[in-house]
PDB file of C-alpha atoms in Angstrom:
ATOM      1  CA  THR A   1     -35.445 162.410 118.277  1.00 48.00           C
ATOM      2  CA  CYS A   2     -32.612 161.383 120.617  1.00 45.00           C
ATOM      3  CA  LYS A   3     -34.870 158.918 122.437  1.00 44.00           C
ATOM      4  CA  ASP A   4     -35.870 157.236 119.191  1.00 47.00           C
ATOM      5  CA  TYR A   5     -32.228 157.023 118.154  1.00 48.00           C
ATOM      6  CA  ASP A   6     -31.314 155.423 121.495  1.00 52.00           C
ATOM      7  CA  ILE A   7     -34.033 152.783 121.007  1.00 56.00           C
ATOM      8  CA  MET A   8     -32.880 152.176 117.435  1.00 63.00           C
ATOM      9  CA  SER A   9     -29.229 151.888 118.491  1.00 65.00           C
ATOM     10  CA  HIS A  10     -30.194 148.975 120.751  1.00 70.00           C
ATOM     11  CA  GLN A  11     -31.507 147.209 117.653  1.00 83.00           C
ATOM     12  CA  PHE A  12     -28.124 147.740 115.990  1.00 86.00           C
ATOM     13  CA  ALA A  13     -26.614 145.085 118.280  1.00 87.00           C
ATOM     14  CA  ALA A  14     -28.802 142.438 116.618  1.00 88.00           C
ATOM     15  CA  LEU A  15     -28.846 143.993 113.148  1.00 92.00           C
ATOM     16  CA  ILE A  16     -25.053 144.001 112.872  1.00 93.00           C
ATOM     17  CA  ILE A  17     -25.166 140.189 113.076  1.00 93.00           C
ATOM     18  CA  VAL A  18     -28.335 139.562 111.075  1.00 93.00           C
ATOM     19  CA  LEU A  19     -27.261 141.773 108.151  1.00 94.00           C
ATOM     20  CA  PRO A  20     -24.107 139.901 107.020  1.00 95.00           C
ATOM     21  CA  LEU A  21     -25.825 136.575 107.739  1.00 94.00           C
ATOM     22  CA  VAL A  22     -28.757 137.334 105.442  1.00 94.00           C
ATOM     23  CA  VAL A  23     -26.601 138.927 102.733  1.00 94.00           C
ATOM     24  CA  SER A  24     -24.317 135.875 102.693  1.00 93.00           C
ATOM     25  CA  PHE A  25     -27.237 133.765 101.434  1.00 92.00           C
ATOM     26  CA  PHE A  26     -28.063 136.341  98.769  1.00 91.00           C
ATOM     27  CA  VAL A  27     -24.413 136.361  97.689  1.00 91.00           C
ATOM     28  CA  PHE A  28     -24.302 132.570  97.448  1.00 89.00           C
ATOM     29  CA  PHE A  29     -27.511 132.164  95.439  1.00 87.00           C
ATOM     30  CA  SER A  30     -26.882 135.216  93.257  1.00 82.00           C
ATOM     31  CA  GLY A  31     -23.711 133.481  92.078  1.00 72.00           C
ATOM     32  CA  TRP A  32     -25.892 131.086  90.094  1.00 72.00           C
ATOM     33  CA  TRP A  33     -27.143 133.904  87.852  1.00 75.00           C
ATOM     34  CA  LEU A  34     -24.929 136.968  88.359  1.00 73.00           C
ATOM     35  CA  LYS A  35     -21.445 135.803  89.265  1.00 71.00           C
ATOM     36  CA  LYS A  36     -20.070 139.333  89.597  1.00 77.00           C
ATOM     37  CA  SER A  37     -22.765 140.503  92.015  1.00 80.00           C
ATOM     38  CA  GLY A  38     -21.235 138.781  95.048  1.00 85.00           C
ATOM     39  CA  TYR A  39     -18.419 141.256  95.555  1.00 90.00           C
ATOM     40  CA  PRO A  40     -20.547 144.461  95.445  1.00 92.00           C
ATOM     41  CA  LEU A  41     -23.081 142.892  97.812  1.00 93.00           C
ATOM     42  CA  THR A  42     -20.295 141.913 100.188  1.00 94.00           C
ATOM     43  CA  LEU A  43     -18.815 145.421 100.172  1.00 95.00           C
ATOM     44  CA  ALA A  44     -22.247 146.959 100.755  1.00 95.00           C
ATOM     45  CA  ALA A  45     -22.952 144.618 103.693  1.00 95.00           C
ATOM     46  CA  LEU A  46     -19.570 145.275 105.287  1.00 96.00           C
ATOM     47  CA  ALA A  47     -19.904 149.037 104.804  1.00 96.00           C
ATOM     48  CA  CYS A  48     -23.327 148.926 106.490  1.00 96.00           C
ATOM     49  CA  CYS A  49     -21.848 146.885 109.342  1.00 96.00           C
ATOM     50  CA  LEU A  50     -19.141 149.508 109.784  1.00 96.00           C
ATOM     51  CA  LEU A  51     -21.762 152.256 109.976  1.00 95.00           C
ATOM     52  CA  LEU A  52     -23.767 150.203 112.486  1.00 95.00           C
ATOM     53  CA  SER A  53     -20.667 149.612 114.608  1.00 95.00           C
ATOM     54  CA  VAL A  54     -19.919 153.345 114.681  1.00 95.00           C
ATOM     55  CA  GLY A  55     -23.525 153.998 115.720  1.00 92.00           C
ATOM     56  CA  ILE A  56     -23.215 151.394 118.484  1.00 93.00           C
ATOM     57  CA  LEU A  57     -19.972 152.940 119.731  1.00 94.00           C
ATOM     58  CA  GLU A  58     -21.499 156.410 119.780  1.00 92.00           C
ATOM     59  CA  SER A  59     -24.543 155.130 121.683  1.00 90.00           C
ATOM     60  CA  VAL A  60     -22.452 153.243 124.240  1.00 92.00           C
ATOM     61  CA  LEU A  61     -20.175 156.212 124.881  1.00 91.00           C
ATOM     62  CA  SER A  62     -23.170 158.552 125.222  1.00 89.00           C
ATOM     63  CA  ASN A  63     -25.707 156.410 127.061  1.00 87.00           C
ATOM     64  CA  GLY A  64     -23.833 153.492 128.579  1.00 87.00           C
ATOM     65  CA  VAL A  65     -23.958 149.745 128.073  1.00 89.00           C
ATOM     66  CA  ILE A  66     -26.366 148.226 125.532  1.00 88.00           C
ATOM     67  CA  ARG A  67     -28.302 145.152 126.643  1.00 87.00           C
ATOM     68  CA  TYR A  68     -30.376 143.562 123.897  1.00 84.00           C
ATOM     69  CA  ARG A  69     -32.506 140.547 124.804  1.00 82.00           C
ATOM     70  CA  LEU A  70     -33.477 138.355 121.867  1.00 77.00           C
ATOM     71  CA  GLY A  71     -37.221 137.805 121.650  1.00 67.00           C
ATOM     72  CA  GLY A  72     -37.724 139.828 124.830  1.00 68.00           C
ATOM     73  CA  TRP A  73     -36.786 136.828 126.983  1.00 69.00           C
ATOM     74  CA  ASP A  74     -34.964 137.770 130.168  1.00 71.00           C
ATOM     75  CA  PRO A  75     -31.664 136.014 130.939  1.00 68.00           C
ATOM     76  CA  PRO A  76     -30.718 133.398 131.970  1.00 66.00           C
ATOM     77  CA  TRP A  77     -33.566 131.825 129.946  1.00 69.00           C
ATOM     78  CA  GLY A  78     -33.093 134.132 126.990  1.00 74.00           C
ATOM     79  CA  ILE A  79     -29.988 135.155 125.060  1.00 83.00           C
ATOM     80  CA  GLU A  80     -28.630 138.600 125.802  1.00 85.00           C
ATOM     81  CA  TYR A  81     -26.337 140.723 123.656  1.00 89.00           C
ATOM     82  CA  TYR A  82     -24.132 142.908 125.808  1.00 90.00           C
ATOM     83  CA  VAL A  83     -22.103 145.800 124.401  1.00 92.00           C
ATOM     84  CA  ASP A  84     -19.824 147.922 126.580  1.00 91.00           C
ATOM     85  CA  PRO A  85     -17.172 150.418 125.374  1.00 93.00           C
ATOM     86  CA  LEU A  86     -14.552 147.698 124.834  1.00 93.00           C
ATOM     87  CA  ASN A  87     -16.975 145.526 122.823  1.00 93.00           C
ATOM     88  CA  ALA A  88     -18.040 148.546 120.780  1.00 94.00           C
ATOM     89  CA  ILE A  89     -14.451 149.439 119.920  1.00 96.00           C
ATOM     90  CA  MET A  90     -13.776 145.844 118.884  1.00 96.00           C
ATOM     91  CA  LEU A  91     -16.884 145.920 116.658  1.00 95.00           C
ATOM     92  CA  VAL A  92     -15.590 149.002 114.846  1.00 96.00           C
ATOM     93  CA  LEU A  93     -12.140 147.448 114.509  1.00 97.00           C
ATOM     94  CA  VAL A  94     -13.406 144.125 113.112  1.00 97.00           C
ATOM     95  CA  CYS A  95     -15.831 145.820 110.701  1.00 96.00           C
ATOM     96  CA  PHE A  96     -13.172 148.229 109.443  1.00 97.00           C
ATOM     97  CA  LEU A  97     -10.531 145.532 108.952  1.00 96.00           C
ATOM     98  CA  SER A  98     -12.988 143.145 107.289  1.00 96.00           C
ATOM     99  CA  LEU A  99     -14.029 145.857 104.818  1.00 96.00           C
ATOM    100  CA  LEU A 100     -10.400 146.765 104.164  1.00 95.00           C
ATOM    101  CA  THR A 101      -9.528 143.092 103.625  1.00 94.00           C
ATOM    102  CA  ALA A 102     -12.390 142.658 101.168  1.00 94.00           C
ATOM    103  CA  VAL A 103     -11.301 145.711  99.176  1.00 93.00           C
ATOM    104  CA  PHE A 104      -7.701 144.572  98.812  1.00 92.00           C
ATOM    105  CA  SER A 105      -8.414 140.860  98.309  1.00 89.00           C
ATOM    106  CA  ARG A 106     -10.678 141.220  95.272  1.00 87.00           C
ATOM    107  CA  ARG A 107      -7.876 140.755  92.755  1.00 88.00           C
ATOM    108  CA  SER A 108      -6.476 137.710  94.556  1.00 87.00           C
ATOM    109  CA  VAL A 109      -9.896 136.041  94.654  1.00 86.00           C
ATOM    110  CA  GLU A 110     -10.442 136.643  90.944  1.00 83.00           C
ATOM    111  CA  ILE A 111      -7.060 135.090  90.095  1.00 83.00           C
ATOM    112  CA  GLU A 112      -6.947 132.178  92.559  1.00 82.00           C
ATOM    113  CA  VAL A 113     -10.598 131.045  92.678  1.00 81.00           C
ATOM    114  CA  PRO A 114     -12.281 132.593  89.621  1.00 78.00           C
ATOM    115  CA  GLU A 115     -15.098 130.019  89.518  1.00 80.00           C
ATOM    116  CA  LYS A 116     -15.780 130.114  93.261  1.00 83.00           C
ATOM    117  CA  GLY A 117     -16.057 133.851  93.857  1.00 84.00           C
ATOM    118  CA  ALA A 118     -19.660 133.771  95.074  1.00 87.00           C
ATOM    119  CA  LEU A 119     -18.895 130.902  97.443  1.00 89.00           C
ATOM    120  CA  PHE A 120     -15.819 132.698  98.770  1.00 91.00           C
ATOM    121  CA  TRP A 121     -17.623 135.955  99.526  1.00 93.00           C
ATOM    122  CA  ALA A 122     -20.612 134.154 101.066  1.00 93.00           C
ATOM    123  CA  LEU A 123     -18.284 132.270 103.397  1.00 93.00           C
ATOM    124  CA  TYR A 124     -16.369 135.452 104.153  1.00 95.00           C
ATOM    125  CA  LEU A 125     -19.587 137.145 105.284  1.00 96.00           C
ATOM    126  CA  LEU A 126     -20.459 134.128 107.438  1.00 95.00           C
ATOM    127  CA  LEU A 127     -17.016 134.338 109.018  1.00 95.00           C
ATOM    128  CA  ILE A 128     -17.553 138.019 109.833  1.00 96.00           C
ATOM    129  CA  THR A 129     -21.019 137.182 111.191  1.00 96.00           C
ATOM    130  CA  GLY A 130     -19.451 134.729 113.619  1.00 95.00           C
ATOM    131  CA  LEU A 131     -16.750 137.167 114.708  1.00 95.00           C
ATOM    132  CA  LEU A 132     -19.201 140.013 115.311  1.00 96.00           C
ATOM    133  CA  GLY A 133     -21.519 137.683 117.213  1.00 94.00           C
ATOM    134  CA  ILE A 134     -18.661 136.497 119.411  1.00 94.00           C
ATOM    135  CA  ILE A 135     -17.974 140.110 120.363  1.00 94.00           C
ATOM    136  CA  VAL A 136     -21.511 141.075 121.388  1.00 93.00           C
ATOM    137  CA  THR A 137     -23.009 137.908 122.863  1.00 92.00           C
ATOM    138  CA  GLY A 138     -23.462 137.632 126.593  1.00 88.00           C
ATOM    139  CA  ASP A 139     -24.363 133.936 126.625  1.00 88.00           C
ATOM    140  CA  LEU A 140     -21.833 131.100 126.728  1.00 90.00           C
ATOM    141  CA  PHE A 141     -23.813 128.653 124.598  1.00 89.00           C
ATOM    142  CA  ASN A 142     -24.572 131.316 122.016  1.00 90.00           C
ATOM    143  CA  LEU A 143     -20.831 132.012 122.024  1.00 92.00           C
ATOM    144  CA  PHE A 144     -20.238 128.349 121.181  1.00 93.00           C
ATOM    145  CA  VAL A 145     -22.700 128.532 118.269  1.00 93.00           C
ATOM    146  CA  LEU A 146     -21.052 131.664 116.893  1.00 93.00           C
ATOM    147  CA  LEU A 147     -17.602 130.143 117.321  1.00 92.00           C
ATOM    148  CA  GLU A 148     -18.781 127.220 115.218  1.00 92.00           C
ATOM    149  CA  VAL A 149     -20.176 129.563 112.553  1.00 93.00           C
ATOM    150  CA  ALA A 150     -16.827 131.320 112.306  1.00 93.00           C
ATOM    151  CA  SER A 151     -14.860 128.058 112.461  1.00 92.00           C
ATOM    152  CA  LEU A 152     -16.896 126.188 109.846  1.00 92.00           C
ATOM    153  CA  SER A 153     -16.677 129.169 107.522  1.00 93.00           C
ATOM    154  CA  GLY A 154     -12.927 129.199 108.027  1.00 91.00           C
ATOM    155  CA  TYR A 155     -12.648 125.479 107.303  1.00 91.00           C
ATOM    156  CA  VAL A 156     -14.450 125.813 103.979  1.00 89.00           C
ATOM    157  CA  LEU A 157     -12.601 129.012 103.048  1.00 88.00           C
ATOM    158  CA  ILE A 158      -9.334 127.112 103.377  1.00 87.00           C
ATOM    159  CA  ALA A 159     -10.705 124.193 101.364  1.00 86.00           C
ATOM    160  CA  VAL A 160     -11.778 126.527  98.534  1.00 84.00           C
ATOM    161  CA  GLY A 161      -8.131 126.879  97.523  1.00 76.00           C
ATOM    162  CA  GLU A 162      -6.097 124.484  95.411  1.00 74.00           C
ATOM    163  CA  LYS A 163      -3.302 121.932  95.821  1.00 74.00           C
ATOM    164  CA  LYS A 164      -2.923 121.059  99.530  1.00 80.00           C
ATOM    165  CA  SER A 165      -5.819 123.194 100.743  1.00 82.00           C
ATOM    166  CA  LEU A 166      -8.097 120.206 101.433  1.00 83.00           C
ATOM    167  CA  PHE A 167      -5.526 118.522 103.662  1.00 84.00           C
ATOM    168  CA  ALA A 168      -4.810 121.797 105.461  1.00 85.00           C
ATOM    169  CA  SER A 169      -8.545 122.280 106.009  1.00 87.00           C
ATOM    170  CA  PHE A 170      -8.884 118.736 107.371  1.00 88.00           C
ATOM    171  CA  ARG A 171      -6.132 119.344 109.926  1.00 88.00           C
ATOM    172  CA  TYR A 172      -7.823 122.590 110.916  1.00 87.00           C
ATOM    173  CA  VAL A 173     -11.136 120.711 111.346  1.00 89.00           C
ATOM    174  CA  VAL A 174      -9.513 118.123 113.631  1.00 91.00           C
ATOM    175  CA  ILE A 175      -7.855 120.734 115.839  1.00 91.00           C
ATOM    176  CA  GLY A 176     -10.939 122.963 115.877  1.00 90.00           C
ATOM    177  CA  THR A 177     -13.267 120.093 116.737  1.00 90.00           C
ATOM    178  CA  MET A 178     -11.079 119.090 119.681  1.00 92.00           C
ATOM    179  CA  GLY A 179     -11.067 122.649 120.994  1.00 91.00           C
ATOM    180  CA  ALA A 180     -14.824 123.045 120.505  1.00 91.00           C
ATOM    181  CA  SER A 181     -15.469 119.762 122.334  1.00 92.00           C
ATOM    182  CA  PHE A 182     -13.499 120.875 125.385  1.00 93.00           C
ATOM    183  CA  TYR A 183     -15.270 124.240 125.331  1.00 92.00           C
ATOM    184  CA  LEU A 184     -18.696 122.594 125.164  1.00 91.00           C
ATOM    185  CA  LEU A 185     -17.728 120.255 128.001  1.00 92.00           C
ATOM    186  CA  GLY A 186     -16.778 123.263 130.127  1.00 92.00           C
ATOM    187  CA  VAL A 187     -20.068 124.979 129.290  1.00 91.00           C
ATOM    188  CA  GLY A 188     -21.935 121.853 130.393  1.00 90.00           C
ATOM    189  CA  TYR A 189     -20.132 121.763 133.726  1.00 90.00           C
ATOM    190  CA  LEU A 190     -20.853 125.453 134.307  1.00 88.00           C
ATOM    191  CA  TYR A 191     -24.550 124.947 133.615  1.00 87.00           C
ATOM    192  CA  ILE A 192     -24.722 121.941 135.941  1.00 87.00           C
ATOM    193  CA  GLY A 193     -23.001 123.920 138.686  1.00 84.00           C
ATOM    194  CA  THR A 194     -24.805 127.250 138.305  1.00 82.00           C
ATOM    195  CA  GLY A 195     -27.988 126.712 136.276  1.00 81.00           C
ATOM    196  CA  SER A 196     -27.097 129.660 134.051  1.00 82.00           C
ATOM    197  CA  LEU A 197     -25.010 130.385 130.969  1.00 85.00           C
ATOM    198  CA  ASN A 198     -25.424 134.156 131.070  1.00 84.00           C
ATOM    199  CA  MET A 199     -22.008 135.760 131.481  1.00 86.00           C
ATOM    200  CA  ALA A 200     -23.286 138.522 133.771  1.00 80.00           C
ATOM    201  CA  ASP A 201     -24.988 135.969 136.029  1.00 81.00           C
ATOM    202  CA  LEU A 202     -21.881 133.810 136.144  1.00 81.00           C
ATOM    203  CA  SER A 203     -19.772 136.832 137.053  1.00 78.00           C
ATOM    204  CA  GLN A 204     -22.081 137.649 139.994  1.00 77.00           C
ATOM    205  CA  LEU A 205     -22.149 134.020 141.162  1.00 73.00           C
ATOM    206  CA  ARG A 206     -18.372 133.938 141.081  1.00 58.00           C
ATOM    207  CA  SER A 207     -18.110 137.049 143.231  1.00 52.00           C
TER     208      SER A 207
END
């Protein structure tokens, strides 16, 4: 029924993050036995994420904003996922582009890092997990965690390459760590001043 679908679509906001996260571990460990299984699993996960993002967009356009509270805890104590029309459109865009990138990068991965394919695709899924989480989260500290997931995945993805990739990754780590430190400092000041890290709460306090 429509009501059941509406309830299920609220779960999509969490599932679209959990799915690539869980599959990334399967991709990594499957590389020990079936090295060629990583790519199909990655494509399947990204295709499912695209379908979930379309479902989220349809639900938001039909029924309004999605608010998903992890563990049933109310904000500001709990973490809230918040999806409005702009977030939903960005979810579809990121999922579509990530799937398209995976399709067209298969040959390059096989040529450039033939022995590290499973690692590459596992990290790629972690990167997408971080990006999707950044889009839907409504909590500033959770945003920091997801930024770190995406950043750390990016650092290692760069280091997977050859020649000067390790040095390039190190420079990226230094710059990223500086930025993350300033962000975390700002989050700390906001919490001291307001007692909340929920974006909706902070917006109301500001007004």
